[in-house]
Coordinates of C-alpha atoms and ligand atoms in Angstrom, one line a residue:
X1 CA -35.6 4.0 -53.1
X2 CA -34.9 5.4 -56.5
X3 CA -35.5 2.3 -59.3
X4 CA -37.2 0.2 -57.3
X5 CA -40.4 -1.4 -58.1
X6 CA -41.9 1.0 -55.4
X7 CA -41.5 4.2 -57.3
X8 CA -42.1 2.4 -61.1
X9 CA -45.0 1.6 -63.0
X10 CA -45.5 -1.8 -64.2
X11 CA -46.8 -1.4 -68.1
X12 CA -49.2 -4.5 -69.4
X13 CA -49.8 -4.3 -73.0
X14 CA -53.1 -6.3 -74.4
X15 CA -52.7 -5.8 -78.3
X16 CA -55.1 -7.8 -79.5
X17 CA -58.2 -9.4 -77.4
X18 CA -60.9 -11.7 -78.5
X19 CA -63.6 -9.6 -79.7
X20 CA -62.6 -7.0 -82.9
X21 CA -62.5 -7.8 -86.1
X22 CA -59.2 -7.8 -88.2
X23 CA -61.4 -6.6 -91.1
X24 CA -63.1 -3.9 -89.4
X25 CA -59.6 -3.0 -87.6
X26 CA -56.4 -3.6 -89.8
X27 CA -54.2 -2.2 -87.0
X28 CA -54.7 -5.0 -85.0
X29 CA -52.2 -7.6 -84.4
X30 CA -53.5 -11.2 -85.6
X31 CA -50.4 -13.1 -87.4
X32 CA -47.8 -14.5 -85.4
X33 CA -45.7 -11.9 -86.8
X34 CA -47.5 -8.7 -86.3
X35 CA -47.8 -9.4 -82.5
X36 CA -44.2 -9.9 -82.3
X37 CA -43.4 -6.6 -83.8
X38 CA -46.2 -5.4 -82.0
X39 CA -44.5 -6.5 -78.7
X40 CA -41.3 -5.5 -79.2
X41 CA -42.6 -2.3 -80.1
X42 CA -44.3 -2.1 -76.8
X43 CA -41.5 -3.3 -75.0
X44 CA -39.8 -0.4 -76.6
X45 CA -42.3 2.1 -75.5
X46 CA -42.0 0.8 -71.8
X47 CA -44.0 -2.7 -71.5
X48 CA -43.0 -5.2 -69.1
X49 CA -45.9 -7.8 -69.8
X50 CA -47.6 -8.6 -72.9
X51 CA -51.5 -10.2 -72.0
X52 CA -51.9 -12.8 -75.1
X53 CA -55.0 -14.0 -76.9
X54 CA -54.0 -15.3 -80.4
X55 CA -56.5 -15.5 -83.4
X56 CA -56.3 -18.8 -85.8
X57 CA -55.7 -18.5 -89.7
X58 CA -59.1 -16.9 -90.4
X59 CA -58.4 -14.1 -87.9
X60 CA -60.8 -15.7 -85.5
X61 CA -59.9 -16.5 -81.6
X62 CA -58.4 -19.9 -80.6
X63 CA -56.8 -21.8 -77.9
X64 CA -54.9 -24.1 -80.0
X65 CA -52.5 -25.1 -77.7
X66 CA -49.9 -26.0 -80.1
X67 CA -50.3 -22.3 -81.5
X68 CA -50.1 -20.7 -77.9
X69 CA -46.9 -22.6 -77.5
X70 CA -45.9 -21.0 -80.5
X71 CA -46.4 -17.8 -79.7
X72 CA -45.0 -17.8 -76.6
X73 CA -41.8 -19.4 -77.5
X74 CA -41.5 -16.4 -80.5
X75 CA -42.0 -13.8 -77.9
X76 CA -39.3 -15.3 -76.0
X77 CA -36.7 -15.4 -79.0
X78 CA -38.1 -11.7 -79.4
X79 CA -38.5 -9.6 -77.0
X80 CA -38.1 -9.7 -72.7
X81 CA -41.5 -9.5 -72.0
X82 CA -43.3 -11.5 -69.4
X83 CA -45.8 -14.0 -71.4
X84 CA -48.8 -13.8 -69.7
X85 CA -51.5 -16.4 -71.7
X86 CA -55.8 -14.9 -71.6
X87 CA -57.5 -18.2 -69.6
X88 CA -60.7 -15.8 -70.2
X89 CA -60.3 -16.7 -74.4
X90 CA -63.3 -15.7 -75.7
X91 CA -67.1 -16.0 -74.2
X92 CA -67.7 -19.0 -76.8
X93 CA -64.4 -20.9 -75.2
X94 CA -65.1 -24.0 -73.3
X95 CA -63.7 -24.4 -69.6
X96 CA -61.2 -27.3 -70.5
X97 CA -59.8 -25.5 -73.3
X98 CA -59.1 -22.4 -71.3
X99 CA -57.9 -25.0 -68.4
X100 CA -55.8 -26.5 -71.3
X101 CA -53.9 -22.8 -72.2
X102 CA -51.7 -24.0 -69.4
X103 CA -50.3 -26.5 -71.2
X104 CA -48.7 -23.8 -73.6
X105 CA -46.2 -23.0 -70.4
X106 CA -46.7 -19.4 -70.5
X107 CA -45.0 -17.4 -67.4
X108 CA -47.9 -15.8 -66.3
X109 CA -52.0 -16.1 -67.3
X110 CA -54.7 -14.4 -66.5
X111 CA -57.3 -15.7 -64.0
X112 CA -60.9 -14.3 -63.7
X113 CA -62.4 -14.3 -60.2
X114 CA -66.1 -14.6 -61.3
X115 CA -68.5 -14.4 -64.1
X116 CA -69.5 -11.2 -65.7
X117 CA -72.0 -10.0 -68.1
X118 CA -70.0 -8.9 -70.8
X119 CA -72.1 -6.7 -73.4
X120 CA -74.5 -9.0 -74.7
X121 CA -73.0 -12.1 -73.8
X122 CA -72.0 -13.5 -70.5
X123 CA -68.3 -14.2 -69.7
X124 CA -68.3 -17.5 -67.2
X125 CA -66.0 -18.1 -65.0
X126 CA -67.9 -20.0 -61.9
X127 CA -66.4 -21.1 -58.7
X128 CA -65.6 -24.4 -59.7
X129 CA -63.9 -23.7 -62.5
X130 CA -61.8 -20.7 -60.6
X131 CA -60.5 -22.9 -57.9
X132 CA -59.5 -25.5 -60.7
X133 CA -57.5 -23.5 -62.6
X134 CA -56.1 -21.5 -60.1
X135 CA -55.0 -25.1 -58.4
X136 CA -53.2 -25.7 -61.6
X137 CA -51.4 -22.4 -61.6
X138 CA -49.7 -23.7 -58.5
X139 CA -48.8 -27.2 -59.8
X140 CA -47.4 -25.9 -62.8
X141 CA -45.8 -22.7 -61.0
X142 CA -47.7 -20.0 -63.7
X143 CA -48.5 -17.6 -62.0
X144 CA -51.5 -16.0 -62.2
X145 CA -52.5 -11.8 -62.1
X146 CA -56.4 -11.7 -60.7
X147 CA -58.8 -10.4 -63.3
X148 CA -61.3 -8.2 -61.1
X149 CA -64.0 -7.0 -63.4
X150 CA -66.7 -6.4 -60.7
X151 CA -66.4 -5.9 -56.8
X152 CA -68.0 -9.1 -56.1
X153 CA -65.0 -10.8 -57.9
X154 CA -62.9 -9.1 -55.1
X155 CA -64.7 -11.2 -52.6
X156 CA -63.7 -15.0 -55.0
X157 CA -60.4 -13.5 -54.7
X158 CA -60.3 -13.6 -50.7
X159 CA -61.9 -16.8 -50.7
X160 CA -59.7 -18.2 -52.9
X161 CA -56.4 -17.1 -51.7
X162 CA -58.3 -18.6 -47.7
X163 CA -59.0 -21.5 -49.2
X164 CA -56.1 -22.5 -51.5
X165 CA -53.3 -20.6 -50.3
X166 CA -50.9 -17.8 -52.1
X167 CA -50.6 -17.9 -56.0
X168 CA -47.4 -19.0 -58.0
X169 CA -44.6 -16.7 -57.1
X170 CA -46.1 -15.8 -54.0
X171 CA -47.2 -12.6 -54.3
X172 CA -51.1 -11.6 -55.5
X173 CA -51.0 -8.5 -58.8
X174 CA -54.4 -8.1 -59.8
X175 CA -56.1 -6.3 -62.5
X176 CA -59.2 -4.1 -62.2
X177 CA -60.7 -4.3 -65.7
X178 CA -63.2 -1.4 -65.6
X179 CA -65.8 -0.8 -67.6
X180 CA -67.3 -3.6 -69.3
X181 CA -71.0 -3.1 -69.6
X182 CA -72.2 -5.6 -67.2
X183 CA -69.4 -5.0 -65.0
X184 CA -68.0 -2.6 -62.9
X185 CA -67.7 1.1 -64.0
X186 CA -64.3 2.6 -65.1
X187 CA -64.5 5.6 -62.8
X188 CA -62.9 6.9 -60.5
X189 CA -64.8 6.6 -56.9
X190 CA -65.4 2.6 -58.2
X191 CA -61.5 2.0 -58.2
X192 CA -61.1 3.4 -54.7
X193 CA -63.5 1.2 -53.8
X194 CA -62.0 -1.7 -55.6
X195 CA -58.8 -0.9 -54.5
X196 CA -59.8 -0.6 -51.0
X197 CA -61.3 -4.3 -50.7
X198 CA -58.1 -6.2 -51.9
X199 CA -56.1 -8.4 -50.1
X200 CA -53.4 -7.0 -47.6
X201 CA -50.4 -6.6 -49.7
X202 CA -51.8 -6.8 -53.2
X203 CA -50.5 -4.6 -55.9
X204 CA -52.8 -3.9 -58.7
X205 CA -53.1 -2.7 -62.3
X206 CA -55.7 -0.9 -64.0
X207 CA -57.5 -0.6 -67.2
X208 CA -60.8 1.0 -68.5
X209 CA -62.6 -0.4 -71.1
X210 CA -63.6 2.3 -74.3
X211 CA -64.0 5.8 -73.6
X212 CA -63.5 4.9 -69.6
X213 CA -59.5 4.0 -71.0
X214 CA -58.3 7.8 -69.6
X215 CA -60.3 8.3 -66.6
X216 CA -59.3 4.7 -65.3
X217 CA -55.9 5.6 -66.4
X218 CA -55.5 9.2 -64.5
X219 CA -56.9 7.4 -61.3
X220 CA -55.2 4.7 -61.5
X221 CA -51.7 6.7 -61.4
X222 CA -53.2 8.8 -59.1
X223 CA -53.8 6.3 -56.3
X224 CA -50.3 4.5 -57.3
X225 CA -51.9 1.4 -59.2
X226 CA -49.9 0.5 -62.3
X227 CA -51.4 0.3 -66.1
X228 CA -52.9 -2.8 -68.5
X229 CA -53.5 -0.5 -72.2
X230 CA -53.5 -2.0 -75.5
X231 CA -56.0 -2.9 -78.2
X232 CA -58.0 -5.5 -76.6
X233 CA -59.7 -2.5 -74.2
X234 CA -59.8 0.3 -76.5
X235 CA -59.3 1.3 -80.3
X236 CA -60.0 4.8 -80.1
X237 CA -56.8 7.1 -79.1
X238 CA -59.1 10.3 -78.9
X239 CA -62.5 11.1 -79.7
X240 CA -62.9 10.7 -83.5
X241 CA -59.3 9.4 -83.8
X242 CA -58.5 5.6 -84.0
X243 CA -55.8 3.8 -82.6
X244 CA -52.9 3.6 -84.9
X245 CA -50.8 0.1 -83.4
X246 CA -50.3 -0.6 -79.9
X247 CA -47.2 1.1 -79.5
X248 CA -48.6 4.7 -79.2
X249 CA -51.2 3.7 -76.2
X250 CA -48.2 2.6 -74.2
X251 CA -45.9 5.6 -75.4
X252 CA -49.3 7.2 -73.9
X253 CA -49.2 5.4 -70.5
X254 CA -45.2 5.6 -70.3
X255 CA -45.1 9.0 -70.8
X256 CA -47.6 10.0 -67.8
X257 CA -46.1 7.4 -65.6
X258 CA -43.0 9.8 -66.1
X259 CA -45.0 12.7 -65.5
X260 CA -46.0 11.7 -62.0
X261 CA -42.5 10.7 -61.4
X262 CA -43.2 6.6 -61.4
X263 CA -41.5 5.4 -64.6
X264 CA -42.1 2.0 -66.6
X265 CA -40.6 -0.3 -65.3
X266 CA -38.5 -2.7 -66.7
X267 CA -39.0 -6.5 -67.7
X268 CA -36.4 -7.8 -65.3
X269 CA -37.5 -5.6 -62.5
X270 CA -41.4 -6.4 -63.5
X271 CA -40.2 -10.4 -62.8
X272 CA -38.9 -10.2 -59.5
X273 CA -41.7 -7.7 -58.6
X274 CA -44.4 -9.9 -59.6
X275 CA -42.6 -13.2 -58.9
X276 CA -41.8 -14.8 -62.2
X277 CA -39.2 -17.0 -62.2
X278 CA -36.3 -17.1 -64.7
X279 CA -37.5 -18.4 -68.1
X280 CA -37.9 -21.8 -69.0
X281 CA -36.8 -23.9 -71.8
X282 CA -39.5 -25.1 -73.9
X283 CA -40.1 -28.9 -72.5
X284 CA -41.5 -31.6 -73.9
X285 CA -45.3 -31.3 -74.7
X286 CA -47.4 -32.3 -71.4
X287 CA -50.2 -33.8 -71.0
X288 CA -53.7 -32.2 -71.2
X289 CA -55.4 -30.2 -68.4
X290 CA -57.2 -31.8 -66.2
X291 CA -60.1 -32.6 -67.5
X292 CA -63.5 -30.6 -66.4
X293 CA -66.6 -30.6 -67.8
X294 CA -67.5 -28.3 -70.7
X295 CA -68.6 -25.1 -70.8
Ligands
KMH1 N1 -62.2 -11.9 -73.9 C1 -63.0 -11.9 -72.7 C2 -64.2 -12.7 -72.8 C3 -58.9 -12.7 -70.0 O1 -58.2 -12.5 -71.0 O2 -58.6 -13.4 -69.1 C4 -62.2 -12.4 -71.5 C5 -60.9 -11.8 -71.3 C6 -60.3 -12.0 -69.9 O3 -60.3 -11.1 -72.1
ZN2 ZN1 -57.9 -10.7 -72.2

């Protein structure tokens, strides 16, 4: 059916991450302000979801929750995106405080089925902390898109979904995040794989990690996944040739989405694809997470 969420590509922009360094990459969004002109750039270019991880005064990561609230309720005035919130943070975050990112009332949040080695460090996310927060995602009606950065994390995902039931918005969009060193390759034979081993029904997004950004992204298109780019999985645009601002890797990803004839789609059509109900006023603050133990 021309339009529908069947022939469009569903664009995720990640502008910013938890791991560079403003002062070794000034293009990257840290302020408040630069990622909202950063998103409505992207929204612009053809995003439908922004994936957020916010950086404190210093430039340096946080979970603050009264800064996530923040930021989500400035990307609301700004721009139509989809706020999903990173529950990964960064490897240093503690398991309450990414519980505790709820609390900000995104729409949408990541949710990593396992732990992975990630470079030199290890990025935990055990079963017990999993089924907690993905238990919370249905109280508070977030709803989550499955961060898949190995195959073994397909696996969680299954038992999860067996053991606890469908997600918020009843429908499961995962994200095959390729490439990490420690986790699963970004090429092409691992994503059919990958692909292959999801649940019945799942749709899925795709990004590669560094230089394994266009070979993730080609296959991806390919096998009629839709695209995560942005800054937080790659800052070079070519070989030699940083990336300039966000905006120009999802120009990138919009453009060949056109090319194989499966344009971006929009926001409005990206929340009834992917379940996300109408937005919500800001409420009064909540109460904390649950409280687990610490990382
Ligand atoms: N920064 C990584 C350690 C997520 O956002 O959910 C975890 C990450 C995944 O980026
Ligand atoms: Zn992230």
């Amino acid at each position: 059916m021309a339009g529908s969420a069947d022939n469009q590509t569903l664009i995720t922009v990640a502008p910013t991450g938890a791991e560079a360094d403003k002062s070794a990459v000034p293009a990257l969004p840290v302020t408040l302000d630069e990622l909202v002109t950063t998103a409505k750039e992207c929204q612009a270019a053809g995003a439908a979801v922004i994936h957020v991880h916010i950086r404190d005064k210093t430039a340096r990561p946080t979970l603050e929750v009264s800064r996530l609230a923040d930021t989500v309720a400035a990307l609301r005035d700004g721009t139509d995106l989809i706020v999903q919130l990173s529950t990964g943070g960064a490897v240093t975050d503690s398991f309450a405080s990414r519980l505790a990112v709820l609390d900000a009332e995104p729409d949408a949040c990541s949710l990593t089925c396992g732990t992975v080695n990630f470079g030199d460090h290890v990025f935990a996310s055990p079963w017990s902390f999993i089924k907690e927060l993905y238990q919370l995602t249905q109280e508070r009606s977030v709803v989550p898109e499955f961060e898949l950065f190995d195959l073994g994390q397909v696996a969680t995902l299954h038992r999860l979904l067996a053991e606890f039931g469908p997600p918020a918005g009843g429908h499961v969009h995962c994200d095959l995040v390729m490439g990490v060193p420690g986790g699963m390759p970004g090429d092409v034979a691992t994503l059919t794989a990958a692909v292959a081993a999801l649940p019945a029904g799942a749709t899925w997004s795709a990004t590669g990690i560094g230089r394994t950004t266009l070979p993730v992204m080609f296959g991806a298109l390919g096998a009629g996944g839709h695209l995560r780019v942005g800054m937080e999985d790659t800052l070079s645009f070519a070989r030699g040739r940083p990336v300039a601002g966000n905006a120009e890797l999802v120009e990138r990803a919009a453009e060949l989405a056109r090319i194989v004839q499966r344009p971006p789609m929009p926001p409005a059509g990206a929340r009834a694809f992917l379940g996300v109900p109408a937005r919500r006023p800001r409420s009064a603050p909540v109460g904390p997470a649950r409280p687990v133990s610490p990382a």
